[in-house]
Amino acid sequence: MADAQVYVEDVEPGEEIPEIVERCTPRQLVMWAAASGDFYEIHYDVEYARSIGLPGLVVHGALKNAFLGHLLYRWVAPAGRIVRYGCSYRGLDYPGNDLRCRGKVTGISARDGEDLVDLDIWIEDPSGEVTTPGTATVSLPSRRGARR
Amino acid sequence: MTGLVTPELEALVGTAWPPVVHEVDRTGIRMWARAVGIDDPIFHDEAAAREAGYERLPAPPGFMGVPRRMPGDDEPGPPIRGLHPDLTRSLNGGTEYEYRSAVMAGDELVASTTISDVKERSGSVGPMLLITRETTYRRGDDIVAILRATVINY
């Protein structure tokens, strides 16, 4: 990414990382279905989605997870790495909505020679409701050079 | 509670499914990156990947390749829908990845899946069955990544 490398010394608990905003189109959901192999009809067949009580097409949970993975990747690249990340799908999201993908540093520690940063990560819908809360741990390089 | 977790479902906990090979190929990496909207050239262009220190295209976060299936094969891994006769609909409950090393184009990862938990809850959609599976991806003897995924039947 164009932004400069983030080092562990640069971050503090409570700090937010640069957010990304994703607005899915039905076309993107079909591209995701092909890329991920998830062909559940609620993601591209609006009649089917409505027939089982949904208001319309629904954004794949795993695509939201991938957005959060991208959010983390952009922040740690190129020298950092994602150690773990995960999220729960508490609320549905719909194509056409702006989905804000955000993260906040919750802790910094060192383990096995790596500088680790814990984060809360989440996606919120246009009403500000957190539909997709999660947590992550990433490894960041150090300005001391004692890394990885 | 509503007794959704039948003895049959309870017995699924700890059950391992036959391993499945996941092929991590360049086209799959590019398709995934494009679908997510990842435009960093290292996921698309091998020259850019090499310049960034990768021997091959790296996989974007969450991409574990495409399961190798032959015509007539069952869906790989445990069933994720229709686990209870009264629950015909399903939603994704959650996804967590833990990485031990990077996934790269050319990898053939062996994915082994076990159902790790079955429980029931009551939510906004009514009674729900939550089935969590854990998939370990190996390159040779090395664990590359672990996926924990929960599916909701309701």
Tab-separated table of C-alpha atoms in Angstrom:
chain	number	residue	atom	x	y	z
A	1	MET	CA	0.000	0.000	0.000
A	2	ALA	CA	1.031	3.565	-0.508
A	3	ASP	CA	1.002	4.384	3.193
A	4	ALA	CA	4.229	4.110	5.125
A	5	GLN	CA	4.947	1.054	7.252
A	6	VAL	CA	3.415	1.108	10.724
A	7	TYR	CA	5.836	0.072	13.474
A	8	VAL	CA	4.900	-1.202	16.896
A	9	GLU	CA	6.350	1.941	18.479
A	10	ASP	CA	3.856	4.025	16.507
A	11	VAL	CA	0.719	2.539	18.014
A	12	GLU	CA	-1.084	3.061	21.293
A	13	PRO	CA	-4.050	1.327	22.882
A	14	GLY	CA	-7.261	3.117	22.008
A	15	GLU	CA	-5.980	4.236	18.652
A	16	GLU	CA	-8.133	3.565	15.591
A	17	ILE	CA	-6.612	2.221	12.397
A	18	PRO	CA	-7.533	3.711	9.004
A	19	GLU	CA	-11.010	2.498	8.079
A	20	ILE	CA	-12.277	1.254	4.756
A	21	VAL	CA	-15.824	1.609	3.474
A	22	GLU	CA	-17.326	-1.090	1.276
A	23	ARG	CA	-20.565	-0.814	-0.661
A	24	CYS	CA	-21.411	-4.167	-2.209
A	25	THR	CA	-23.284	-4.533	-5.452
A	26	PRO	CA	-25.175	-7.710	-6.376
A	27	ARG	CA	-22.440	-8.202	-9.010
A	28	GLN	CA	-19.802	-8.210	-6.284
A	29	LEU	CA	-21.774	-10.831	-4.346
A	30	VAL	CA	-21.781	-13.041	-7.447
A	31	MET	CA	-18.030	-12.504	-7.876
A	32	TRP	CA	-17.608	-13.477	-4.232
A	33	ALA	CA	-19.766	-16.580	-4.688
A	34	ALA	CA	-17.478	-17.697	-7.495
A	35	ALA	CA	-14.270	-16.864	-5.626
A	36	SER	CA	-15.334	-18.490	-2.358
A	37	GLY	CA	-17.478	-21.351	-3.638
A	38	ASP	CA	-20.471	-20.282	-1.514
A	39	PHE	CA	-23.501	-20.528	-3.793
A	40	TYR	CA	-26.264	-20.185	-1.192
A	41	GLU	CA	-29.162	-18.553	-3.055
A	42	ILE	CA	-29.850	-15.794	-0.499
A	43	HIS	CA	-26.818	-13.965	-1.915
A	44	TYR	CA	-27.923	-13.708	-5.567
A	45	ASP	CA	-31.525	-14.918	-5.993
A	46	VAL	CA	-33.719	-12.167	-4.583
A	47	GLU	CA	-36.925	-14.162	-4.999
A	48	TYR	CA	-35.451	-17.004	-2.999
A	49	ALA	CA	-34.177	-14.609	-0.317
A	50	ARG	CA	-37.649	-13.071	0.051
A	51	SER	CA	-39.314	-16.480	0.064
A	52	ILE	CA	-37.494	-17.377	3.278
A	53	GLY	CA	-38.327	-14.097	4.978
A	54	LEU	CA	-35.319	-11.950	4.176
A	55	PRO	CA	-35.877	-8.395	2.913
A	56	GLY	CA	-33.622	-8.979	-0.077
A	57	LEU	CA	-30.126	-10.125	-1.014
A	58	VAL	CA	-27.750	-10.476	1.905
A	59	VAL	CA	-23.988	-9.823	1.952
A	60	HIS	CA	-22.073	-13.058	2.623
A	61	GLY	CA	-20.695	-13.249	6.149
A	62	ALA	CA	-17.404	-14.577	4.820
A	63	LEU	CA	-17.095	-11.572	2.488
A	64	LYS	CA	-17.398	-9.299	5.516
A	65	ASN	CA	-14.664	-11.381	7.155
A	66	ALA	CA	-12.549	-10.852	4.032
A	67	PHE	CA	-13.146	-7.082	4.231
A	68	LEU	CA	-11.840	-7.145	7.801
A	69	GLY	CA	-8.845	-9.199	6.652
A	70	HIS	CA	-8.171	-6.574	3.992
A	71	LEU	CA	-8.537	-3.794	6.571
A	72	LEU	CA	-5.851	-5.473	8.712
A	73	TYR	CA	-3.599	-6.276	5.765
A	74	ARG	CA	-3.600	-2.644	4.623
A	75	TRP	CA	-2.615	-1.542	8.091
A	76	VAL	CA	0.248	-4.021	8.673
A	77	ALA	CA	1.672	-4.249	5.135
A	78	PRO	CA	4.246	-4.732	3.914
A	79	ALA	CA	6.381	-5.983	6.830
A	80	GLY	CA	3.732	-6.907	9.394
A	81	ARG	CA	1.589	-10.015	9.368
A	82	ILE	CA	-1.852	-11.105	10.509
A	83	VAL	CA	-1.582	-13.680	13.283
A	84	ARG	CA	-5.303	-14.245	13.769
A	85	TYR	CA	-8.585	-12.509	13.129
A	86	GLY	CA	-12.178	-13.440	13.467
A	87	CYS	CA	-15.660	-12.007	13.616
A	88	SER	CA	-19.242	-12.923	14.386
A	89	TYR	CA	-22.172	-12.130	12.133
A	90	ARG	CA	-24.673	-10.578	14.519
A	91	GLY	CA	-26.662	-8.577	12.013
A	92	LEU	CA	-27.361	-8.863	8.307
A	93	ASP	CA	-25.902	-6.413	5.810
A	94	TYR	CA	-27.339	-5.588	2.427
A	95	PRO	CA	-25.899	-4.572	-0.936
A	96	GLY	CA	-26.077	-0.827	-1.562
A	97	ASN	CA	-25.277	0.038	2.052
A	98	ASP	CA	-22.005	1.644	3.078
A	99	LEU	CA	-20.283	-0.810	5.392
A	100	ARG	CA	-17.674	0.858	7.562
A	101	CYS	CA	-14.860	-1.555	8.388
A	102	ARG	CA	-13.004	-0.306	11.436
A	103	GLY	CA	-10.449	-1.352	14.008
A	104	LYS	CA	-9.098	-0.126	17.319
A	105	VAL	CA	-5.927	-1.132	19.172
A	106	THR	CA	-6.693	-2.803	22.521
A	107	GLY	CA	-3.283	-4.051	23.619
A	108	ILE	CA	0.394	-4.435	22.771
A	109	SER	CA	2.622	-7.296	23.881
A	110	ALA	CA	5.713	-9.266	22.937
A	111	ARG	CA	5.770	-13.028	22.464
A	112	ASP	CA	8.412	-15.321	21.013
A	113	GLY	CA	10.336	-12.376	19.597
A	114	GLU	CA	7.310	-10.881	17.874
A	115	ASP	CA	5.644	-7.580	18.711
A	116	LEU	CA	1.949	-8.297	18.797
A	117	VAL	CA	-0.926	-5.861	18.668
A	118	ASP	CA	-4.450	-6.866	19.671
A	119	LEU	CA	-7.383	-5.091	18.119
A	120	ASP	CA	-11.135	-4.930	18.175
A	121	ILE	CA	-12.347	-4.998	14.605
A	122	TRP	CA	-15.870	-4.494	13.379
A	123	ILE	CA	-18.239	-3.556	10.594
A	124	GLU	CA	-21.026	-1.089	11.173
A	125	ASP	CA	-24.011	-0.437	8.955
A	126	PRO	CA	-25.276	3.035	7.917
A	127	SER	CA	-27.323	3.334	11.124
A	128	GLY	CA	-24.136	2.848	13.150
A	129	GLU	CA	-25.144	-0.614	14.346
A	130	VAL	CA	-22.223	-3.011	14.695
A	131	THR	CA	-23.343	-5.968	12.589
A	132	THR	CA	-20.012	-7.749	12.599
A	133	PRO	CA	-17.874	-7.520	15.753
A	134	GLY	CA	-14.525	-9.253	15.960
A	135	THR	CA	-11.009	-9.316	17.327
A	136	ALA	CA	-7.583	-9.685	15.803
A	137	THR	CA	-3.913	-10.050	16.615
A	138	VAL	CA	-1.253	-8.797	14.244
A	139	SER	CA	2.527	-8.736	14.363
A	140	LEU	CA	4.228	-5.438	13.568
A	141	PRO	CA	7.878	-4.711	12.847
A	142	SER	CA	9.846	-2.740	15.412
A	143	ARG	CA	12.024	0.291	14.809
A	144	ARG	CA	14.579	-1.465	17.026
A	145	GLY	CA	14.986	-4.030	14.286
A	146	ALA	CA	14.440	-6.881	16.764
A	147	ARG	CA	11.600	-8.389	14.856
A	148	ARG	CA	10.347	-11.645	13.415
B	1	MET	CA	-34.435	-24.808	26.055
B	2	THR	CA	-36.076	-26.366	23.086
B	3	GLY	CA	-34.064	-29.578	22.818
B	4	LEU	CA	-32.675	-28.968	19.345
B	5	VAL	CA	-29.425	-30.703	20.173
B	6	THR	CA	-30.460	-34.306	19.633
B	7	PRO	CA	-28.208	-37.194	20.698
B	8	GLU	CA	-27.316	-37.623	17.009
B	9	LEU	CA	-26.138	-34.019	16.799
B	10	GLU	CA	-24.343	-34.312	20.134
B	11	ALA	CA	-22.505	-37.314	18.740
B	12	LEU	CA	-21.162	-35.208	15.864
B	13	VAL	CA	-18.884	-33.308	18.246
B	14	GLY	CA	-15.371	-34.606	17.739
B	15	THR	CA	-16.225	-36.259	14.438
B	16	ALA	CA	-13.499	-35.837	11.824
B	17	TRP	CA	-14.234	-35.670	8.111
B	18	PRO	CA	-11.922	-37.072	5.427
B	19	PRO	CA	-9.137	-34.616	4.542
B	20	VAL	CA	-9.616	-32.514	1.418
B	21	VAL	CA	-6.850	-31.038	-0.741
B	22	HIS	CA	-7.157	-27.296	-1.347
B	23	GLU	CA	-5.359	-26.009	-4.408
B	24	VAL	CA	-4.028	-22.477	-4.018
B	25	ASP	CA	-3.568	-21.234	-7.556
B	26	ARG	CA	-2.868	-17.843	-9.097
B	27	THR	CA	-6.269	-17.542	-10.736
B	28	GLY	CA	-8.044	-18.324	-7.476
B	29	ILE	CA	-5.944	-15.705	-5.666
B	30	ARG	CA	-6.726	-13.056	-8.277
B	31	MET	CA	-10.442	-13.895	-8.331
B	32	TRP	CA	-10.616	-13.636	-4.555
B	33	ALA	CA	-8.690	-10.351	-4.460
B	34	ARG	CA	-10.898	-8.899	-7.184
B	35	ALA	CA	-14.108	-9.985	-5.439
B	36	VAL	CA	-13.016	-8.391	-2.166
B	37	GLY	CA	-11.751	-5.239	-3.887
B	38	ILE	CA	-8.092	-5.736	-2.996
B	39	ASP	CA	-6.073	-3.858	-5.591
B	40	ASP	CA	-2.597	-4.229	-4.069
B	41	PRO	CA	-0.582	-5.543	-7.041
B	42	ILE	CA	1.218	-8.204	-4.975
B	43	PHE	CA	-1.977	-10.309	-5.126
B	44	HIS	CA	-2.271	-9.947	-8.893
B	45	ASP	CA	1.138	-9.445	-10.477
B	46	GLU	CA	3.964	-11.931	-9.921
B	47	ALA	CA	6.632	-9.327	-10.663
B	48	ALA	CA	5.170	-7.057	-7.961
B	49	ALA	CA	5.008	-10.006	-5.558
B	50	ARG	CA	8.688	-10.847	-6.208
B	51	GLU	CA	9.670	-7.213	-5.735
B	52	ALA	CA	7.942	-7.324	-2.345
B	53	GLY	CA	9.962	-10.388	-1.370
B	54	TYR	CA	7.458	-13.153	-2.151
B	55	GLU	CA	8.543	-16.050	-4.346
B	56	ARG	CA	4.997	-16.488	-5.650
B	57	LEU	CA	1.670	-14.682	-5.396
B	58	PRO	CA	0.650	-14.595	-1.725
B	59	ALA	CA	-2.946	-15.471	-0.835
B	60	PRO	CA	-5.062	-12.625	0.511
B	61	PRO	CA	-6.256	-12.984	4.132
B	62	GLY	CA	-8.811	-15.776	4.361
B	63	PHE	CA	-8.056	-17.457	1.026
B	64	MET	CA	-7.174	-21.097	1.598
B	65	GLY	CA	-7.468	-22.278	-1.983
B	66	VAL	CA	-10.187	-24.202	-3.730
B	67	PRO	CA	-11.158	-27.695	-2.571
B	68	ARG	CA	-10.373	-30.382	-5.127
B	69	ARG	CA	-13.578	-32.240	-5.978
B	70	MET	CA	-14.438	-34.803	-8.556
B	71	PRO	CA	-17.855	-35.088	-10.228
B	72	GLY	CA	-20.229	-36.851	-7.872
B	73	ASP	CA	-18.176	-36.053	-4.773
B	74	ASP	CA	-20.087	-34.777	-1.755
B	75	GLU	CA	-19.549	-31.214	-0.604
B	76	PRO	CA	-16.243	-31.312	1.269
B	77	GLY	CA	-16.386	-31.346	5.043
B	78	PRO	CA	-19.352	-31.665	7.335
B	79	PRO	CA	-22.849	-30.633	6.234
B	80	ILE	CA	-23.672	-27.050	7.112
B	81	ARG	CA	-27.412	-27.026	6.375
B	82	GLY	CA	-30.348	-29.275	7.169
B	83	LEU	CA	-28.790	-30.701	10.326
B	84	HIS	CA	-32.164	-30.604	12.079
B	85	PRO	CA	-35.408	-31.458	10.244
B	86	ASP	CA	-37.258	-28.439	11.671
B	87	LEU	CA	-34.552	-25.949	10.682
B	88	THR	CA	-34.422	-25.397	6.944
B	89	ARG	CA	-32.618	-22.057	6.775
B	90	SER	CA	-29.068	-21.169	7.601
B	91	LEU	CA	-26.786	-18.225	8.212
B	92	ASN	CA	-23.089	-17.866	8.755
B	93	GLY	CA	-22.394	-17.373	12.466
B	94	GLY	CA	-18.730	-16.469	12.543
B	95	THR	CA	-15.306	-17.028	11.055
B	96	GLU	CA	-11.870	-16.983	12.647
B	97	TYR	CA	-8.493	-17.612	11.026
B	98	GLU	CA	-5.262	-18.289	12.837
B	99	TYR	CA	-2.129	-18.160	10.690
B	100	ARG	CA	1.104	-20.031	11.422
B	101	SER	CA	2.660	-19.213	8.059
B	102	ALA	CA	1.824	-17.538	4.777
B	103	VAL	CA	-0.293	-19.215	2.099
B	104	MET	CA	1.124	-18.925	-1.422
B	105	ALA	CA	0.226	-19.781	-5.001
B	106	GLY	CA	1.260	-23.359	-5.741
B	107	ASP	CA	0.402	-24.628	-2.275
B	108	GLU	CA	-1.625	-27.781	-1.970
B	109	LEU	CA	-3.036	-27.580	1.514
B	110	VAL	CA	-4.584	-30.592	3.191
B	111	ALA	CA	-7.671	-29.496	5.111
B	112	SER	CA	-8.901	-31.658	7.989
B	113	THR	CA	-12.198	-30.701	9.570
B	114	THR	CA	-13.698	-31.690	12.902
B	115	ILE	CA	-16.984	-30.518	14.393
B	116	SER	CA	-15.878	-28.927	17.640
B	117	ASP	CA	-19.172	-27.740	19.134
B	118	VAL	CA	-22.925	-28.020	18.711
B	119	LYS	CA	-25.173	-25.827	20.808
B	120	GLU	CA	-28.543	-24.135	20.722
B	121	ARG	CA	-29.590	-20.583	21.388
B	122	SER	CA	-32.635	-18.451	21.065
B	123	GLY	CA	-32.169	-15.348	18.928
B	124	SER	CA	-34.046	-12.798	16.898
B	125	VAL	CA	-34.701	-15.442	14.232
B	126	GLY	CA	-36.098	-17.913	16.796
B	127	PRO	CA	-34.480	-21.143	17.995
B	128	MET	CA	-31.073	-21.648	16.457
B	129	LEU	CA	-28.602	-24.458	16.222
B	130	LEU	CA	-24.963	-23.308	16.228
B	131	ILE	CA	-22.504	-25.766	14.735
B	132	THR	CA	-18.806	-24.912	14.974
B	133	ARG	CA	-16.197	-26.702	12.936
B	134	GLU	CA	-12.440	-26.449	13.073
B	135	THR	CA	-10.370	-26.947	9.954
B	136	THR	CA	-6.614	-27.396	10.107
B	137	TYR	CA	-4.702	-26.655	6.895
B	138	ARG	CA	-1.359	-28.411	6.537
B	139	ARG	CA	1.523	-28.152	4.089
B	140	GLY	CA	3.280	-31.467	4.553
B	141	ASP	CA	3.479	-31.906	8.329
B	142	ASP	CA	3.333	-28.177	9.082
B	143	ILE	CA	0.145	-26.498	10.198
B	144	VAL	CA	-0.295	-23.413	8.034
B	145	ALA	CA	-3.590	-22.138	9.362
B	146	ILE	CA	-6.604	-23.033	11.457
B	147	LEU	CA	-10.137	-21.953	10.596
B	148	ARG	CA	-12.932	-21.937	13.147
B	149	ALA	CA	-16.308	-21.396	11.549
B	150	THR	CA	-19.806	-21.406	13.010
B	151	VAL	CA	-22.945	-21.975	10.986
B	152	ILE	CA	-26.436	-21.245	12.269
B	153	ASN	CA	-29.392	-23.430	11.314
B	154	TYR	CA	-32.754	-21.816	12.105
